[in-house]
XYZ file of N, CA and C in Angstrom:
624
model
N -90.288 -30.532 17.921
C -89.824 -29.555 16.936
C -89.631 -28.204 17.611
N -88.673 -27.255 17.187
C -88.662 -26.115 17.867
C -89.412 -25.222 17.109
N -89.524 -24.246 18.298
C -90.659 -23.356 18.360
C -90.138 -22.177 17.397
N -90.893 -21.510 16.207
C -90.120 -20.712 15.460
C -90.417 -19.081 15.710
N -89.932 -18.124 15.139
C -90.481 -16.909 15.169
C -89.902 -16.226 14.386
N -90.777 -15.072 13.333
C -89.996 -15.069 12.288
C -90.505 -13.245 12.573
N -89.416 -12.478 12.672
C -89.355 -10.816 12.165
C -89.568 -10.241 11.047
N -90.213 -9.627 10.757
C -90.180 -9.461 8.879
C -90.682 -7.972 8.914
N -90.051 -7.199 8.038
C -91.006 -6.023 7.730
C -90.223 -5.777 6.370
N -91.141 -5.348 5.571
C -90.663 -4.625 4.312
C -89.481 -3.494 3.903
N -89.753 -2.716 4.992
C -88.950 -1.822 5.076
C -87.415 -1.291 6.439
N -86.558 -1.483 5.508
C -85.247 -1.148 6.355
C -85.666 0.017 7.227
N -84.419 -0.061 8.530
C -84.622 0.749 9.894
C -86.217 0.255 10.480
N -86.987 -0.239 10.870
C -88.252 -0.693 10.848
C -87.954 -1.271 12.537
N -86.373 -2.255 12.723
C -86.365 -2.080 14.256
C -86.390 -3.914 14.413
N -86.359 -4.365 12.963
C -86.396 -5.598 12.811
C -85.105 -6.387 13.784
N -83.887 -5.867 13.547
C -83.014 -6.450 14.291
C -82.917 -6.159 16.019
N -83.317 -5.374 16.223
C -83.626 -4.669 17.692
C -84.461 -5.926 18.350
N -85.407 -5.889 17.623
C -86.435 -7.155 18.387
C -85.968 -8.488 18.129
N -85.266 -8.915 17.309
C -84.957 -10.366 17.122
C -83.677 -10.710 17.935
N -82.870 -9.627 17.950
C -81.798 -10.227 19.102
C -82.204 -10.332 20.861
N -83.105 -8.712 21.053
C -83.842 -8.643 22.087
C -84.714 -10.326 22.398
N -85.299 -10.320 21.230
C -86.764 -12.220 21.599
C -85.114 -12.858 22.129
N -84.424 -13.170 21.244
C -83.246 -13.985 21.666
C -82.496 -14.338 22.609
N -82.751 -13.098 22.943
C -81.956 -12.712 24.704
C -82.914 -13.022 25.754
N -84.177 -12.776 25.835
C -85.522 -13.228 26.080
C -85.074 -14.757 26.366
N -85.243 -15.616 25.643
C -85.315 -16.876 25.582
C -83.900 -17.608 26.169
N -82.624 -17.346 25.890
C -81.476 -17.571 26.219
C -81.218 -17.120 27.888
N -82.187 -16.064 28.256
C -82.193 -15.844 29.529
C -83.303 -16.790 30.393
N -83.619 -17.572 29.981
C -84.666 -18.260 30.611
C -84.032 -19.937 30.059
N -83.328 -20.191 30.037
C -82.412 -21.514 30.008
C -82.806 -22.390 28.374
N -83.618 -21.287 27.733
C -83.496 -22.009 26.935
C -82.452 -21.780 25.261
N -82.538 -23.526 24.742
C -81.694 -23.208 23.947
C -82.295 -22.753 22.317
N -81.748 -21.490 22.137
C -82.116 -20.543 21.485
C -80.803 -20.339 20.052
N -81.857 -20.190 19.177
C -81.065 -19.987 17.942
C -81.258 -19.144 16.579
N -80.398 -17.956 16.729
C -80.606 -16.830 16.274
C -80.582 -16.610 14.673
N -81.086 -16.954 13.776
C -80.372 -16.871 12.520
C -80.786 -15.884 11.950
N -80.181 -15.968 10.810
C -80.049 -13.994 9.817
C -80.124 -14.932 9.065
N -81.817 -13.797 8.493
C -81.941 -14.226 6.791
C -80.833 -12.931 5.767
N -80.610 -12.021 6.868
C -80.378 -10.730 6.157
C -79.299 -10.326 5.540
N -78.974 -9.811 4.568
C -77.832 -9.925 3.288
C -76.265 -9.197 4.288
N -76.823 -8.511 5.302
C -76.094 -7.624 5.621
C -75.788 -7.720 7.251
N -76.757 -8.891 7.274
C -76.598 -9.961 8.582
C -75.563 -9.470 9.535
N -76.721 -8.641 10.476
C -76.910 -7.470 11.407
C -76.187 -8.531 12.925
N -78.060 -9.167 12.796
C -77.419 -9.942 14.196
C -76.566 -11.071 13.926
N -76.005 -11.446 13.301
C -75.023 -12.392 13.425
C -73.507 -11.517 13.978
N -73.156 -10.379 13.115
C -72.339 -9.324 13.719
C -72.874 -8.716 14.746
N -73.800 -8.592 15.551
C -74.076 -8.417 17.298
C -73.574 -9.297 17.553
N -73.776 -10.660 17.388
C -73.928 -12.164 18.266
C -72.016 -12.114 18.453
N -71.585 -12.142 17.512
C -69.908 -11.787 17.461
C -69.294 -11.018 18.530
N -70.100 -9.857 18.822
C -69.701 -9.133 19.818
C -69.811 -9.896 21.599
N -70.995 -10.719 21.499
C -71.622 -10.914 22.797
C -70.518 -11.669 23.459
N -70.292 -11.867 24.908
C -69.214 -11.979 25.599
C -70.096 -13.860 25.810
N -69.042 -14.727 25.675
C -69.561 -15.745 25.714
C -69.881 -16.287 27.475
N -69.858 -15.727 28.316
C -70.127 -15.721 29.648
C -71.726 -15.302 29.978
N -72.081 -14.869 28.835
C -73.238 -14.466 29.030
C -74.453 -15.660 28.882
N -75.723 -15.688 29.207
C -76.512 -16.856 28.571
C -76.593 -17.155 27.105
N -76.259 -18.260 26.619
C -75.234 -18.152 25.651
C -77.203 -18.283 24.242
N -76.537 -17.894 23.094
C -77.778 -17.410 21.576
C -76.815 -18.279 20.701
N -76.875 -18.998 19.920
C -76.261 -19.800 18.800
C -76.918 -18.757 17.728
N -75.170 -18.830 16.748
C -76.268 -17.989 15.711
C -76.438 -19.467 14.372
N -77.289 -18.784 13.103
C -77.610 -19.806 12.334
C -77.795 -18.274 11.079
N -76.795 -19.030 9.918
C -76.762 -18.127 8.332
C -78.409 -18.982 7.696
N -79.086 -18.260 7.402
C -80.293 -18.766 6.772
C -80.581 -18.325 5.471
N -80.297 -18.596 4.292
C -80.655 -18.636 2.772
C -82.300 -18.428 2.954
N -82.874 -17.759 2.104
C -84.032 -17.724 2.221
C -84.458 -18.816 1.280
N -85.498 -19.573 1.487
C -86.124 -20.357 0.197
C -84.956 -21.649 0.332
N -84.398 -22.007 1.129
C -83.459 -23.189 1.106
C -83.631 -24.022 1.763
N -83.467 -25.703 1.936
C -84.044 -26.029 2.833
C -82.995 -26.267 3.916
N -83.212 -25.887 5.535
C -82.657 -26.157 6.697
C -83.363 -26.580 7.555
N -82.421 -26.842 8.369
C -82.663 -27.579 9.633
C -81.715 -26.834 10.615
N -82.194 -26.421 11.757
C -81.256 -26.003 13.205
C -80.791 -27.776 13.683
N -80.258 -26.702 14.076
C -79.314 -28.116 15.146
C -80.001 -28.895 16.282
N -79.804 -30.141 16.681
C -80.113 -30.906 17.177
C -80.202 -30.368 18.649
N -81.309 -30.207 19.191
C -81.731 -29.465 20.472
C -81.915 -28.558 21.195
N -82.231 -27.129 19.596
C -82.714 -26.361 19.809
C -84.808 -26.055 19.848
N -84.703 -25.128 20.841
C -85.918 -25.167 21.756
C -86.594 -24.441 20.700
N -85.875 -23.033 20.302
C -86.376 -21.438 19.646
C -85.768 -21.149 18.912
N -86.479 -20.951 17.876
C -85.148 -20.637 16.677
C -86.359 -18.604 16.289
N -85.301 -17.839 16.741
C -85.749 -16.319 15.624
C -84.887 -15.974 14.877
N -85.679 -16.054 13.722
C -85.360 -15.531 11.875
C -85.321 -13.488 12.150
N -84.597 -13.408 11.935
C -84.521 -11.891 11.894
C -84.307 -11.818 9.832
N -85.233 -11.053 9.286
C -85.486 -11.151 8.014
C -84.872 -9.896 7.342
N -84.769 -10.168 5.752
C -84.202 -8.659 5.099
C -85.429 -7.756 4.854
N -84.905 -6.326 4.638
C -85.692 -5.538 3.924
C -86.320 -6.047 2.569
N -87.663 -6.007 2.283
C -87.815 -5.981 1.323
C -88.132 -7.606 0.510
N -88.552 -8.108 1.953
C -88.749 -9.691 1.695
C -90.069 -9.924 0.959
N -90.465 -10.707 0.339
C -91.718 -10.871 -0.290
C -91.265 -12.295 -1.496
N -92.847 -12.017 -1.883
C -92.849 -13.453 -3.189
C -92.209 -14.659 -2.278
N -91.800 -15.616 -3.426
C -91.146 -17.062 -2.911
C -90.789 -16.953 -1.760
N -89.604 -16.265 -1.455
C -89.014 -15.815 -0.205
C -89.485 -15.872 0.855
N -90.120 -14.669 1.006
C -91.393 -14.636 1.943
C -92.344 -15.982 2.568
N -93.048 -16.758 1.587
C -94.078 -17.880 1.420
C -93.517 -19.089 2.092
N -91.588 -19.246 1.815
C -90.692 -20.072 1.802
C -90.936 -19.704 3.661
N -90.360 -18.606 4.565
C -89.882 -18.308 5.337
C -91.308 -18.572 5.924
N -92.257 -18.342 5.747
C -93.881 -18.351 6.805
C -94.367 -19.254 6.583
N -93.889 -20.552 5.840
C -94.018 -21.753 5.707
C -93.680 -22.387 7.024
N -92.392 -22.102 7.457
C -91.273 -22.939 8.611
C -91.908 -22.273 9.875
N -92.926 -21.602 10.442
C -92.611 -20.430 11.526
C -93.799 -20.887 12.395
N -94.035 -20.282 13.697
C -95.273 -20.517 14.197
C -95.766 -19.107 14.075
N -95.224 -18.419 14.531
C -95.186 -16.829 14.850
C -94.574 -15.983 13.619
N -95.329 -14.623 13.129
C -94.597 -13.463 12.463
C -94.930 -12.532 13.360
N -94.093 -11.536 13.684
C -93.887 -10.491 14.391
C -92.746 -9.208 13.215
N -94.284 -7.994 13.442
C -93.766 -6.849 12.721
C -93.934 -5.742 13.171
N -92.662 -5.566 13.296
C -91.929 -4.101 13.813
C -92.395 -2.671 13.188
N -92.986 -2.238 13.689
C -93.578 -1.042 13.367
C -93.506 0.191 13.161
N -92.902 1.381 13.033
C -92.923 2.784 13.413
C -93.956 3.356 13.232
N -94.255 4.402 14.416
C -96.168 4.693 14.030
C -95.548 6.159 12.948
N -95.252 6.193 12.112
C -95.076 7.381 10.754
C -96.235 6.860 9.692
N -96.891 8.125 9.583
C -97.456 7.469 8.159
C -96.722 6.644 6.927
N -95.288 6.966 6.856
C -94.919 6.377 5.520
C -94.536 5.062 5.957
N -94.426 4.945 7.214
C -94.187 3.561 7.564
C -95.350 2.579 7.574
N -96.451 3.147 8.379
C -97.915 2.629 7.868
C -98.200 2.544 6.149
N -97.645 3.199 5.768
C -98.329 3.192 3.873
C -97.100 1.764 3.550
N -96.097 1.819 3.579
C -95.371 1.157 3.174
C -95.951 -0.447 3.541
N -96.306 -0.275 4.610
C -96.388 -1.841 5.026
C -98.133 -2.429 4.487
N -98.440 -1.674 4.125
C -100.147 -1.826 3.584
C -99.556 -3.136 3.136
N -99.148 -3.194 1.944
C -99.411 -4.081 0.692
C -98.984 -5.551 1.339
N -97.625 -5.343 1.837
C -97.139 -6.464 2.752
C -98.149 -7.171 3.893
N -98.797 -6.307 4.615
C -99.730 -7.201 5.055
C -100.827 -7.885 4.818
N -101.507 -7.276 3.327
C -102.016 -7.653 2.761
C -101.682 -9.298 1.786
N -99.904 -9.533 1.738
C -99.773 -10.380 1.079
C -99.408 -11.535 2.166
N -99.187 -11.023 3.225
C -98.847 -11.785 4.228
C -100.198 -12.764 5.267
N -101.063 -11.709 4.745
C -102.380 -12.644 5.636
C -102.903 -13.352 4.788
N -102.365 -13.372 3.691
C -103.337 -14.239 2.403
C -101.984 -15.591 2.150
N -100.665 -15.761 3.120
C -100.314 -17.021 2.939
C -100.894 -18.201 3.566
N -100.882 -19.019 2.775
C -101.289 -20.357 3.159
C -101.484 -20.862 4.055
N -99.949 -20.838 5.399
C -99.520 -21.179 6.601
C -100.880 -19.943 7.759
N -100.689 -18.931 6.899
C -101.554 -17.990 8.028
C -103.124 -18.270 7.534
N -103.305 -18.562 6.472
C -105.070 -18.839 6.343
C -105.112 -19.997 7.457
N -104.665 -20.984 6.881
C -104.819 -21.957 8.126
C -104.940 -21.556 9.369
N -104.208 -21.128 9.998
C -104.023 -20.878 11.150
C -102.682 -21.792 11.685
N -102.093 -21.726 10.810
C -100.625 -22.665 11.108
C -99.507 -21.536 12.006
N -99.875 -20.188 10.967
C -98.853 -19.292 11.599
C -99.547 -18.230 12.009
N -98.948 -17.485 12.966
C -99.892 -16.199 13.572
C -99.424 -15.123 13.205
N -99.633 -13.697 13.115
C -99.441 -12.379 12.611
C -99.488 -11.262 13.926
N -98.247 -10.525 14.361
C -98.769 -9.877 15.435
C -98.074 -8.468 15.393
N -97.984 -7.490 15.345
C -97.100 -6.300 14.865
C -96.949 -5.731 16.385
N -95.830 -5.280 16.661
C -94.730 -4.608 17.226
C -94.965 -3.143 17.442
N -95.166 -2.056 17.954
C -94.796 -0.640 17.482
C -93.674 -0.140 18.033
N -92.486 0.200 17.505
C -91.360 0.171 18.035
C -91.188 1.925 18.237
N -90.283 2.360 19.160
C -90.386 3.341 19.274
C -91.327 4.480 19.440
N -92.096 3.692 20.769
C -93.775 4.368 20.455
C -93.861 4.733 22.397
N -94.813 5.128 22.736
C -95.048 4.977 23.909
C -96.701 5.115 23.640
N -97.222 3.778 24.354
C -98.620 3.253 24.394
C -99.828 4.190 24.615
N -99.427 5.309 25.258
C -100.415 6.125 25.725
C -100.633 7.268 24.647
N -99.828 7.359 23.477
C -99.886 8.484 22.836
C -100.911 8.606 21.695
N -101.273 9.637 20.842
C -101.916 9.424 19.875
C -101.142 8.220 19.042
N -100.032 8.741 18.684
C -99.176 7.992 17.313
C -99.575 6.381 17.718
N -99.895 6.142 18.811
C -100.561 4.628 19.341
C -101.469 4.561 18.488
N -102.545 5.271 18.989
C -103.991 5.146 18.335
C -103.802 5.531 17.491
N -102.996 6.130 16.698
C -103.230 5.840 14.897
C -102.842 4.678 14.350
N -101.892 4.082 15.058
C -101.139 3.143 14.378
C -102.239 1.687 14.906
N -102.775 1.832 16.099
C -103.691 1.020 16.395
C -104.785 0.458 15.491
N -105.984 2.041 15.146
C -106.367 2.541 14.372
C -106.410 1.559 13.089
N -104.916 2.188 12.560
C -104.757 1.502 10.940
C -104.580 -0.179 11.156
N -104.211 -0.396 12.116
C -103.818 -2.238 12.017
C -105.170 -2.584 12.447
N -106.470 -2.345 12.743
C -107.393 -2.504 13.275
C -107.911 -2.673 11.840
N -107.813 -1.816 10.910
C -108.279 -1.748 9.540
C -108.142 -2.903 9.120
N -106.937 -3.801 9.023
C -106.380 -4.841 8.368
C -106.243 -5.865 9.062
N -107.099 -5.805 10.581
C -106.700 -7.514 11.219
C -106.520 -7.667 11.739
N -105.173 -6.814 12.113
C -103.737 -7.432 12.659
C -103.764 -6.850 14.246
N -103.316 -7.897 15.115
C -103.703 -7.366 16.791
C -101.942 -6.645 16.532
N -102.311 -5.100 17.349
C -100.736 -4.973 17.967
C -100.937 -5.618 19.030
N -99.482 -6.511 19.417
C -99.074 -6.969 20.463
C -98.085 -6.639 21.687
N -97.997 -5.601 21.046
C -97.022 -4.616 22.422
C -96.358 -3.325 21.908
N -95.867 -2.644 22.711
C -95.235 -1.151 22.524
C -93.524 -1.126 22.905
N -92.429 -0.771 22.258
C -91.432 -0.489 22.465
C -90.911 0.716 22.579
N -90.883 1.698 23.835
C -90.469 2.842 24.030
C -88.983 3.133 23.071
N -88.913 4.298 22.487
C -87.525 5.146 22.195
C -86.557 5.274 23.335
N -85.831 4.137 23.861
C -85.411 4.252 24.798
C -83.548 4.371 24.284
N -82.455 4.730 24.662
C -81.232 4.523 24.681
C -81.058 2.985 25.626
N -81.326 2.459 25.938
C -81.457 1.281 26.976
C -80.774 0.386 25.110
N -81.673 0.286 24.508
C -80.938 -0.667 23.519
C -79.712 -0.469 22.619
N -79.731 0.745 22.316
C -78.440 0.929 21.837
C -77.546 1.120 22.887
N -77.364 1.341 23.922
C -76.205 0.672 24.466
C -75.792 -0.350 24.871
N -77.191 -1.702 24.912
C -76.878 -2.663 24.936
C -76.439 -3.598 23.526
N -76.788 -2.988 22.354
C -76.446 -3.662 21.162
C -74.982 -3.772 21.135
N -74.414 -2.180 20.905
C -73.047 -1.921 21.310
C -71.996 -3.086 21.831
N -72.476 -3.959 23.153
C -71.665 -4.507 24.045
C -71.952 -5.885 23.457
N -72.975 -6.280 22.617
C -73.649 -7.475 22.704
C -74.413 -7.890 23.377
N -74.940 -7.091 24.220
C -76.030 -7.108 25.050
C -77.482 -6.899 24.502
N -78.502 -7.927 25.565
C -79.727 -7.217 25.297
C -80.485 -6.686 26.424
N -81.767 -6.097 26.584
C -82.573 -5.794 27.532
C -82.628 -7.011 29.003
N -82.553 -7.971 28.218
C -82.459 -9.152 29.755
C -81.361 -9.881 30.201
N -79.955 -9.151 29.370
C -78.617 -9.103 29.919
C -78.219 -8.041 31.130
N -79.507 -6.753 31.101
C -78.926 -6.005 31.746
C -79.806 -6.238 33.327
N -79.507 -5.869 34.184
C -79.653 -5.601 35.616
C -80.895 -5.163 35.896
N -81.921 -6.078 36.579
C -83.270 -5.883 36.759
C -83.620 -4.450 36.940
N -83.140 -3.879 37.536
C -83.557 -2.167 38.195
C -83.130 -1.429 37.663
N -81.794 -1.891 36.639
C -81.923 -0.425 35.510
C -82.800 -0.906 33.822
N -83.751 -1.588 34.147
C -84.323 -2.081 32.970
C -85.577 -2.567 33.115
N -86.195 -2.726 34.350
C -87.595 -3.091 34.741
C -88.541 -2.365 34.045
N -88.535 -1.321 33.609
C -89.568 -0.509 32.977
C -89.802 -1.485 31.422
N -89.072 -1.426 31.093
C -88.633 -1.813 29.527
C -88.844 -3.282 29.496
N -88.824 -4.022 30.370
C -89.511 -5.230 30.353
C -90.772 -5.459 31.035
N -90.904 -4.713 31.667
C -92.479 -4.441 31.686
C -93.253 -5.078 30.141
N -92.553 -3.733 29.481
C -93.381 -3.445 28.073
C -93.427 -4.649 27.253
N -92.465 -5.310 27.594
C -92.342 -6.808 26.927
C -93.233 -8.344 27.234
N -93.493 -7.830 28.106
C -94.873 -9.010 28.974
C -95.657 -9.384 27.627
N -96.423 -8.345 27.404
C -97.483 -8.538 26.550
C -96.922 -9.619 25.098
N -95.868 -9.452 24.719
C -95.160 -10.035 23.498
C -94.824 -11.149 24.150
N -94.385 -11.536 24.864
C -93.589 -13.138 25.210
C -95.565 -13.231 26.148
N -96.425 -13.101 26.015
C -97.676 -13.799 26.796
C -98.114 -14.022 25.345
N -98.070 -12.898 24.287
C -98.582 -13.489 22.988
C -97.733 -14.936 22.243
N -96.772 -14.827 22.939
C -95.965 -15.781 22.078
C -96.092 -17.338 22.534
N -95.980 -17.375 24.189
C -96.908 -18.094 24.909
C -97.900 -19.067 24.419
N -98.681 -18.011 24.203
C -100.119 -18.567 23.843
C -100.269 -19.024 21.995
């Protein structure tokens, strides 16, 4: 069965699509076959994936209905769900049902921390995650590790559980690779080594 991973955050701009095409590119750069689908109404990365130059290590995309039942295609390895704003109830329960992994994108702002309270609260109390079927790991996007806004945001997810699993610098590195259809491991080891650095920690959590 392939290996799933599902993006989710409550709240739009959050960085959800940044990381799900990025995991994608991740995985497609390492020979495997990888499959990108959009739960999202407004289905972001499927219009990246459009752009990407098919010479590149190639991402299949996949339209995903939330709450419907699918299946990827026959010999895919990785499938990442890049999710809508504002996912919850059925939806939600439906989508962390299918997954091994949730991964949530973070901004260390207080209103971004307040916003996501309730959501993680409804998210560690599904079924798939009591078990231990699916795992929970949050993101801080646009952060740099050493700063306070770390340790607050550390701090508050410490309150509720949840391990952060890595840091994503405010870098221009991704928006100019979104632009082209590119991601971070499309581009050229030495103008991007820093930035995958930061990514170790997330593909060792995912790993494991």
């Amino acid at each position: 069965m392939a290996y799933s991973i599902l993006v989710a955050n409550p709240k739009g701009g959050s960085g959800k699509s940044t990381l799900s095409t990025n995991l994608a590119g991740f995985y497609a750069a390492q020979g495997t076959r990888i499959m990108l689908g959009d739960v999202d109404r407004q289905q972001s990365s499927l219009a990246w994936l459009a752009c990407r130059d098919k010479a590149l290590p190639p991402i299949d995309g996949w339209k995903v209905d939330p709450g419907e039942p699918a299946r990827p295609p026959k010999g895919t390895q990785v499938i990442v769900l890049d999710s809508p704003a504002g996912l919850h109830g059925k939806k939600l329960a439906a989508l962390v049902a299918k997954v091994d992994r949730v991964i949530v994108p973070i901004q260390p702002s207080p209103f971004d921390m307040w916003a996501s309270r309730d959501f993680f609260e409804v998210l560690l109390q599904e079924k798939a995650v009591r078990k231990q079927k699916a795992f929970v790991g949050v993101v801080g996007m646009r952060i740099d590790a050493r700063t306070k806004s770390a340790r607050d945001l550390q701090q508050f997810l410490d309150g509720l559980g949840v391990p952060v699993i890595g840091y994503l610098r405010n870098t221009q590195l991704y928006v100019q690779a979104v632009a082209m259809g590119l991601t971070l491991f499309d581009l050229p080891p030495a103008r991007a080594s820093k930035e995958r650095e930061a990514w170790q920690s997330i593909i060792d959590w995912l790993d494991n």
